[in-house]
Amino acid sequence: EERGVEGAGEGGVGRGGRAVDSLEKGRMKSMNRVLNSEEESESRRTTSTRKRAAEDWAPDKRPATFSSGGSENEGFQVMSIPERKREREKRRRECINLKFSELCLMLPRSANGRLDKEGILVEALDSLKTLNKSIMELNLQNQNLKSEMEELRQEKVELRTDKNYLRAELDAAREEIKTLKADHLRLWHTLRQQVCTSWNLKQLTWAPLPF
């Protein structure tokens, strides 16, 4: 009986210990999952922040890449605020210098040779003034040509009217000439008949005298 009681006690204790162990393991697993999820979230936020910083402040404006064999800090360098300002100023100056170079190439060659920024601006201003003056002269010339073209158009209309009038006069003169020719021919035939008739009468009336 004592051994049975002892065995039952040992079995109860063993089952109770296993239950406590399983509860403890479940609790540890839950805590580990929570910790792992928090670590993953923090890691993702850190990686995203570093990538954005690398994209914003990298010299070639490309996102930084992480090397597979190194740590996460390899592949980019987080810049401080003064360094960012210097980098922005550097890029701005480079852009300005590039635009000045393009402007210098578009300007006519100067006798002074290479120009500085002030000289480039002066040459550009002079070129713009010259172009504006040429544009004004061309606009004035265009207005004068338009006025002359309008006058020529009016003269063309007048000449066309005169041409039509002269053509009508010419046609009338031709018709009058035809009428005069017909009248002249009819009058000539009439006179001829009269002359022939009178001549025949004279021959009959005034016979030639024998001498």
mmCIF file of C-alpha atoms in Angstrom:
data_model
loop_
_atom_site.group_PDB
_atom_site.id
_atom_site.type_symbol
_atom_site.label_atom_id
_atom_site.label_comp_id
_atom_site.label_asym_id
_atom_site.label_seq_id
_atom_site.Cartn_x
_atom_site.Cartn_y
_atom_site.Cartn_z
ATOM 1 C CA GLU A 1 0.000 0.000 0.000
ATOM 2 C CA GLU A 2 2.821 2.401 0.828
ATOM 3 C CA ARG A 3 4.460 1.685 -2.540
ATOM 4 C CA GLY A 4 1.155 2.276 -4.301
ATOM 5 C CA VAL A 5 0.672 5.549 -2.546
ATOM 6 C CA GLU A 6 4.218 6.561 -3.318
ATOM 7 C CA GLY A 7 3.772 5.606 -6.997
ATOM 8 C CA ALA A 8 0.534 7.520 -7.209
ATOM 9 C CA GLY A 9 2.158 10.533 -5.579
ATOM 10 C CA GLU A 10 5.129 10.353 -7.939
ATOM 11 C CA GLY A 11 2.808 10.047 -10.932
ATOM 12 C CA GLY A 12 0.748 13.043 -9.810
ATOM 13 C CA VAL A 13 3.848 15.078 -9.272
ATOM 14 C CA GLY A 14 5.206 14.055 -12.698
ATOM 15 C CA ARG A 15 1.989 14.999 -14.483
ATOM 16 C CA GLY A 16 1.801 18.313 -12.655
ATOM 17 C CA GLY A 17 5.445 19.101 -13.508
ATOM 18 C CA ARG A 18 4.904 18.324 -17.169
ATOM 19 C CA ALA A 19 1.861 20.611 -17.250
ATOM 20 C CA VAL A 20 3.833 23.417 -15.651
ATOM 21 C CA ASP A 21 6.667 22.878 -18.134
ATOM 22 C CA SER A 22 4.308 22.969 -21.137
ATOM 23 C CA LEU A 23 2.700 26.184 -19.889
ATOM 24 C CA GLU A 24 6.109 27.740 -19.362
ATOM 25 C CA LYS A 25 7.258 26.678 -22.825
ATOM 26 C CA GLY A 26 4.111 28.118 -24.429
ATOM 27 C CA ARG A 27 4.611 31.365 -22.587
ATOM 28 C CA MET A 28 8.270 31.518 -23.674
ATOM 29 C CA LYS A 29 7.306 30.848 -27.289
ATOM 30 C CA SER A 30 4.727 33.635 -27.230
ATOM 31 C CA MET A 31 7.268 36.046 -25.772
ATOM 32 C CA ASN A 32 9.840 34.994 -28.378
ATOM 33 C CA ARG A 33 7.350 35.574 -31.197
ATOM 34 C CA VAL A 34 6.501 39.028 -29.862
ATOM 35 C CA LEU A 35 10.178 39.905 -29.501
ATOM 36 C CA ASN A 36 10.987 38.586 -32.977
ATOM 37 C CA SER A 37 8.144 40.555 -34.586
ATOM 38 C CA GLU A 38 9.250 43.719 -32.787
ATOM 39 C CA GLU A 39 12.850 43.171 -33.897
ATOM 40 C CA GLU A 40 11.747 42.590 -37.499
ATOM 41 C CA SER A 41 9.622 45.763 -37.489
ATOM 42 C CA GLU A 42 12.469 47.802 -36.054
ATOM 43 C CA SER A 43 14.888 46.299 -38.566
ATOM 44 C CA ARG A 44 12.560 47.144 -41.466
ATOM 45 C CA ARG A 45 12.116 50.724 -40.250
ATOM 46 C CA THR A 46 15.873 51.157 -39.847
ATOM 47 C CA THR A 47 16.583 49.707 -43.280
ATOM 48 C CA SER A 48 13.928 51.882 -44.909
ATOM 49 C CA THR A 49 15.256 55.021 -43.205
ATOM 50 C CA ARG A 50 18.819 54.257 -44.235
ATOM 51 C CA LYS A 51 17.802 53.537 -47.806
ATOM 52 C CA ARG A 52 15.913 56.836 -48.040
ATOM 53 C CA ALA A 53 18.901 58.682 -46.644
ATOM 54 C CA ALA A 54 21.169 56.969 -49.148
ATOM 55 C CA GLU A 55 18.822 57.834 -52.031
ATOM 56 C CA ASP A 56 18.529 61.473 -50.957
ATOM 57 C CA TRP A 57 22.168 62.189 -50.306
ATOM 58 C CA ALA A 58 24.110 59.795 -52.491
ATOM 59 C CA PRO A 59 26.331 61.690 -55.013
ATOM 60 C CA ASP A 60 24.944 59.799 -57.996
ATOM 61 C CA LYS A 61 21.322 59.993 -56.688
ATOM 62 C CA ARG A 62 20.953 56.203 -56.768
ATOM 63 C CA PRO A 63 19.759 54.064 -53.881
ATOM 64 C CA ALA A 64 22.547 52.604 -51.809
ATOM 65 C CA THR A 65 23.124 48.863 -52.030
ATOM 66 C CA PHE A 66 23.985 46.629 -49.109
ATOM 67 C CA SER A 67 26.716 44.078 -49.417
ATOM 68 C CA SER A 68 25.645 40.538 -48.645
ATOM 69 C CA GLY A 69 28.797 39.686 -46.725
ATOM 70 C CA GLY A 70 29.026 42.764 -44.539
ATOM 71 C CA SER A 71 26.931 44.543 -42.017
ATOM 72 C CA GLU A 72 23.929 46.726 -42.758
ATOM 73 C CA ASN A 73 26.021 49.905 -42.383
ATOM 74 C CA GLU A 74 28.104 48.993 -45.424
ATOM 75 C CA GLY A 75 26.963 50.528 -48.747
ATOM 76 C CA PHE A 76 25.951 53.983 -47.525
ATOM 77 C CA GLN A 77 26.989 56.659 -45.121
ATOM 78 C CA VAL A 78 24.498 58.647 -43.081
ATOM 79 C CA MET A 79 25.308 62.331 -43.547
ATOM 80 C CA SER A 80 24.873 65.008 -40.965
ATOM 81 C CA ILE A 81 22.866 68.171 -41.566
ATOM 82 C CA PRO A 82 25.914 70.381 -42.384
ATOM 83 C CA GLU A 83 27.192 67.717 -44.764
ATOM 84 C CA ARG A 84 23.797 67.590 -46.467
ATOM 85 C CA LYS A 85 23.807 71.369 -46.881
ATOM 86 C CA ARG A 86 27.313 71.258 -48.331
ATOM 87 C CA GLU A 87 26.287 68.474 -50.700
ATOM 88 C CA ARG A 88 23.216 70.403 -51.849
ATOM 89 C CA GLU A 89 25.298 73.531 -52.376
ATOM 90 C CA LYS A 90 27.865 71.517 -54.309
ATOM 91 C CA ARG A 91 25.226 70.063 -56.610
ATOM 92 C CA ARG A 92 23.664 73.497 -57.101
ATOM 93 C CA ARG A 93 27.006 75.017 -58.079
ATOM 94 C CA GLU A 94 27.729 72.161 -60.440
ATOM 95 C CA CYS A 95 24.360 72.677 -62.143
ATOM 96 C CA ILE A 96 24.968 76.445 -62.423
ATOM 97 C CA ASN A 97 28.438 75.879 -63.873
ATOM 98 C CA LEU A 98 27.001 73.438 -66.408
ATOM 99 C CA LYS A 99 24.365 75.943 -67.519
ATOM 100 C CA PHE A 100 27.006 78.683 -67.782
ATOM 101 C CA SER A 101 29.093 76.379 -69.984
ATOM 102 C CA GLU A 102 26.111 75.715 -72.263
ATOM 103 C CA LEU A 103 25.359 79.445 -72.446
ATOM 104 C CA CYS A 104 29.001 80.199 -73.279
ATOM 105 C CA LEU A 105 28.875 77.706 -76.160
ATOM 106 C CA MET A 106 25.777 79.378 -77.581
ATOM 107 C CA LEU A 107 27.287 82.879 -77.495
ATOM 108 C CA PRO A 108 29.361 84.229 -80.403
ATOM 109 C CA ARG A 109 33.094 83.923 -80.003
ATOM 110 C CA SER A 110 34.562 86.924 -78.231
ATOM 111 C CA ALA A 111 37.948 88.453 -78.928
ATOM 112 C CA ASN A 112 38.765 88.240 -75.228
ATOM 113 C CA GLY A 113 38.930 84.459 -75.348
ATOM 114 C CA ARG A 114 37.709 82.596 -72.279
ATOM 115 C CA LEU A 115 35.111 84.480 -70.256
ATOM 116 C CA ASP A 116 34.191 84.313 -66.610
ATOM 117 C CA LYS A 117 30.617 84.186 -65.365
ATOM 118 C CA GLU A 118 30.242 87.956 -65.358
ATOM 119 C CA GLY A 119 31.601 88.182 -68.896
ATOM 120 C CA ILE A 120 29.248 85.435 -70.042
ATOM 121 C CA LEU A 121 26.271 87.298 -68.578
ATOM 122 C CA VAL A 122 27.396 90.563 -70.222
ATOM 123 C CA GLU A 123 27.804 88.847 -73.601
ATOM 124 C CA ALA A 124 24.434 87.158 -73.219
ATOM 125 C CA LEU A 125 22.770 90.488 -72.372
ATOM 126 C CA ASP A 126 24.376 92.167 -75.396
ATOM 127 C CA SER A 127 23.245 89.312 -77.619
ATOM 128 C CA LEU A 128 19.702 89.596 -76.307
ATOM 129 C CA LYS A 129 19.680 93.342 -76.941
ATOM 130 C CA THR A 130 20.949 92.790 -80.488
ATOM 131 C CA LEU A 131 18.320 90.129 -81.104
ATOM 132 C CA ASN A 132 15.552 92.354 -79.727
ATOM 133 C CA LYS A 133 16.697 95.203 -81.980
ATOM 134 C CA SER A 134 16.739 92.882 -84.991
ATOM 135 C CA ILE A 135 13.263 91.633 -84.098
ATOM 136 C CA MET A 136 11.940 95.205 -83.898
ATOM 137 C CA GLU A 137 13.487 96.070 -87.268
ATOM 138 C CA LEU A 138 12.050 92.937 -88.849
ATOM 139 C CA ASN A 139 8.618 93.696 -87.396
ATOM 140 C CA LEU A 140 8.758 97.230 -88.831
ATOM 141 C CA GLN A 141 9.887 95.874 -92.183
ATOM 142 C CA ASN A 142 7.083 93.352 -92.080
ATOM 143 C CA GLN A 143 4.536 96.089 -91.427
ATOM 144 C CA ASN A 144 5.908 98.143 -94.348
ATOM 145 C CA LEU A 145 5.762 95.127 -96.637
ATOM 146 C CA LYS A 146 2.177 94.452 -95.579
ATOM 147 C CA SER A 147 1.243 98.069 -96.385
ATOM 148 C CA GLU A 148 2.954 97.885 -99.787
ATOM 149 C CA MET A 149 1.261 94.572 -100.498
ATOM 150 C CA GLU A 150 -2.133 96.077 -99.687
ATOM 151 C CA GLU A 151 -1.429 99.016 -102.000
ATOM 152 C CA LEU A 152 -0.331 96.661 -104.770
ATOM 153 C CA ARG A 153 -3.486 94.620 -104.273
ATOM 154 C CA GLN A 154 -5.621 97.751 -104.655
ATOM 155 C CA GLU A 155 -3.679 98.762 -107.774
ATOM 156 C CA LYS A 156 -4.188 95.273 -109.156
ATOM 157 C CA VAL A 157 -7.943 95.584 -108.633
ATOM 158 C CA GLU A 158 -7.954 98.988 -110.361
ATOM 159 C CA LEU A 159 -5.871 97.690 -113.258
ATOM 160 C CA ARG A 160 -8.194 94.723 -113.641
ATOM 161 C CA THR A 161 -11.169 97.117 -113.766
ATOM 162 C CA ASP A 162 -9.419 99.249 -116.404
ATOM 163 C CA LYS A 163 -8.549 96.117 -118.359
ATOM 164 C CA ASN A 164 -12.180 94.996 -118.408
ATOM 165 C CA TYR A 165 -13.286 98.479 -119.507
ATOM 166 C CA LEU A 166 -10.702 98.602 -122.299
ATOM 167 C CA ARG A 167 -11.656 95.107 -123.418
ATOM 168 C CA ALA A 168 -15.300 96.164 -123.623
ATOM 169 C CA GLU A 169 -14.296 99.278 -125.601
ATOM 170 C CA LEU A 170 -12.192 97.175 -127.950
ATOM 171 C CA ASP A 171 -15.032 94.742 -128.545
ATOM 172 C CA ALA A 172 -17.374 97.663 -129.267
ATOM 173 C CA ALA A 173 -14.862 99.187 -131.692
ATOM 174 C CA ARG A 174 -14.510 95.878 -133.490
ATOM 175 C CA GLU A 175 -18.274 95.592 -133.842
ATOM 176 C CA GLU A 176 -18.436 99.158 -135.123
ATOM 177 C CA ILE A 177 -15.699 98.427 -137.672
ATOM 178 C CA LYS A 178 -17.595 95.387 -138.895
ATOM 179 C CA THR A 179 -20.759 97.479 -139.222
ATOM 180 C CA LEU A 180 -18.897 100.218 -141.113
ATOM 181 C CA LYS A 181 -17.356 97.666 -143.454
ATOM 182 C CA ALA A 182 -20.767 96.183 -144.185
ATOM 183 C CA ASP A 183 -22.261 99.660 -144.764
ATOM 184 C CA HIS A 184 -19.359 100.664 -146.981
ATOM 185 C CA LEU A 185 -19.668 97.512 -149.066
ATOM 186 C CA ARG A 186 -23.422 97.948 -149.434
ATOM 187 C CA LEU A 187 -22.990 101.607 -150.400
ATOM 188 C CA TRP A 188 -20.325 100.696 -152.935
ATOM 189 C CA HIS A 189 -22.594 98.140 -154.599
ATOM 190 C CA THR A 190 -25.426 100.651 -154.682
ATOM 191 C CA LEU A 191 -23.274 103.340 -156.239
ATOM 192 C CA ARG A 192 -21.901 100.903 -158.763
ATOM 193 C CA GLN A 193 -25.343 99.859 -159.829
ATOM 194 C CA GLN A 194 -26.374 103.477 -160.140
ATOM 195 C CA VAL A 195 -23.306 104.319 -162.171
ATOM 196 C CA CYS A 196 -23.754 101.341 -164.440
ATOM 197 C CA THR A 197 -27.432 102.140 -164.958
ATOM 198 C CA SER A 198 -26.758 105.804 -165.746
ATOM 199 C CA TRP A 199 -23.905 104.882 -168.084
ATOM 200 C CA ASN A 200 -26.054 102.456 -170.039
ATOM 201 C CA LEU A 201 -28.774 105.098 -170.390
ATOM 202 C CA LYS A 202 -26.254 107.587 -171.663
ATOM 203 C CA GLN A 203 -25.007 105.089 -174.204
ATOM 204 C CA LEU A 204 -28.538 104.526 -175.433
ATOM 205 C CA THR A 205 -29.469 108.214 -175.462
ATOM 206 C CA TRP A 206 -26.237 109.635 -176.704
ATOM 207 C CA ALA A 207 -25.262 107.392 -179.499
ATOM 208 C CA PRO A 208 -21.874 108.138 -180.970
ATOM 209 C CA LEU A 209 -22.012 110.477 -184.030
ATOM 210 C CA PRO A 210 -20.364 109.271 -187.188
ATOM 211 C CA PHE A 211 -17.548 111.570 -188.245
#
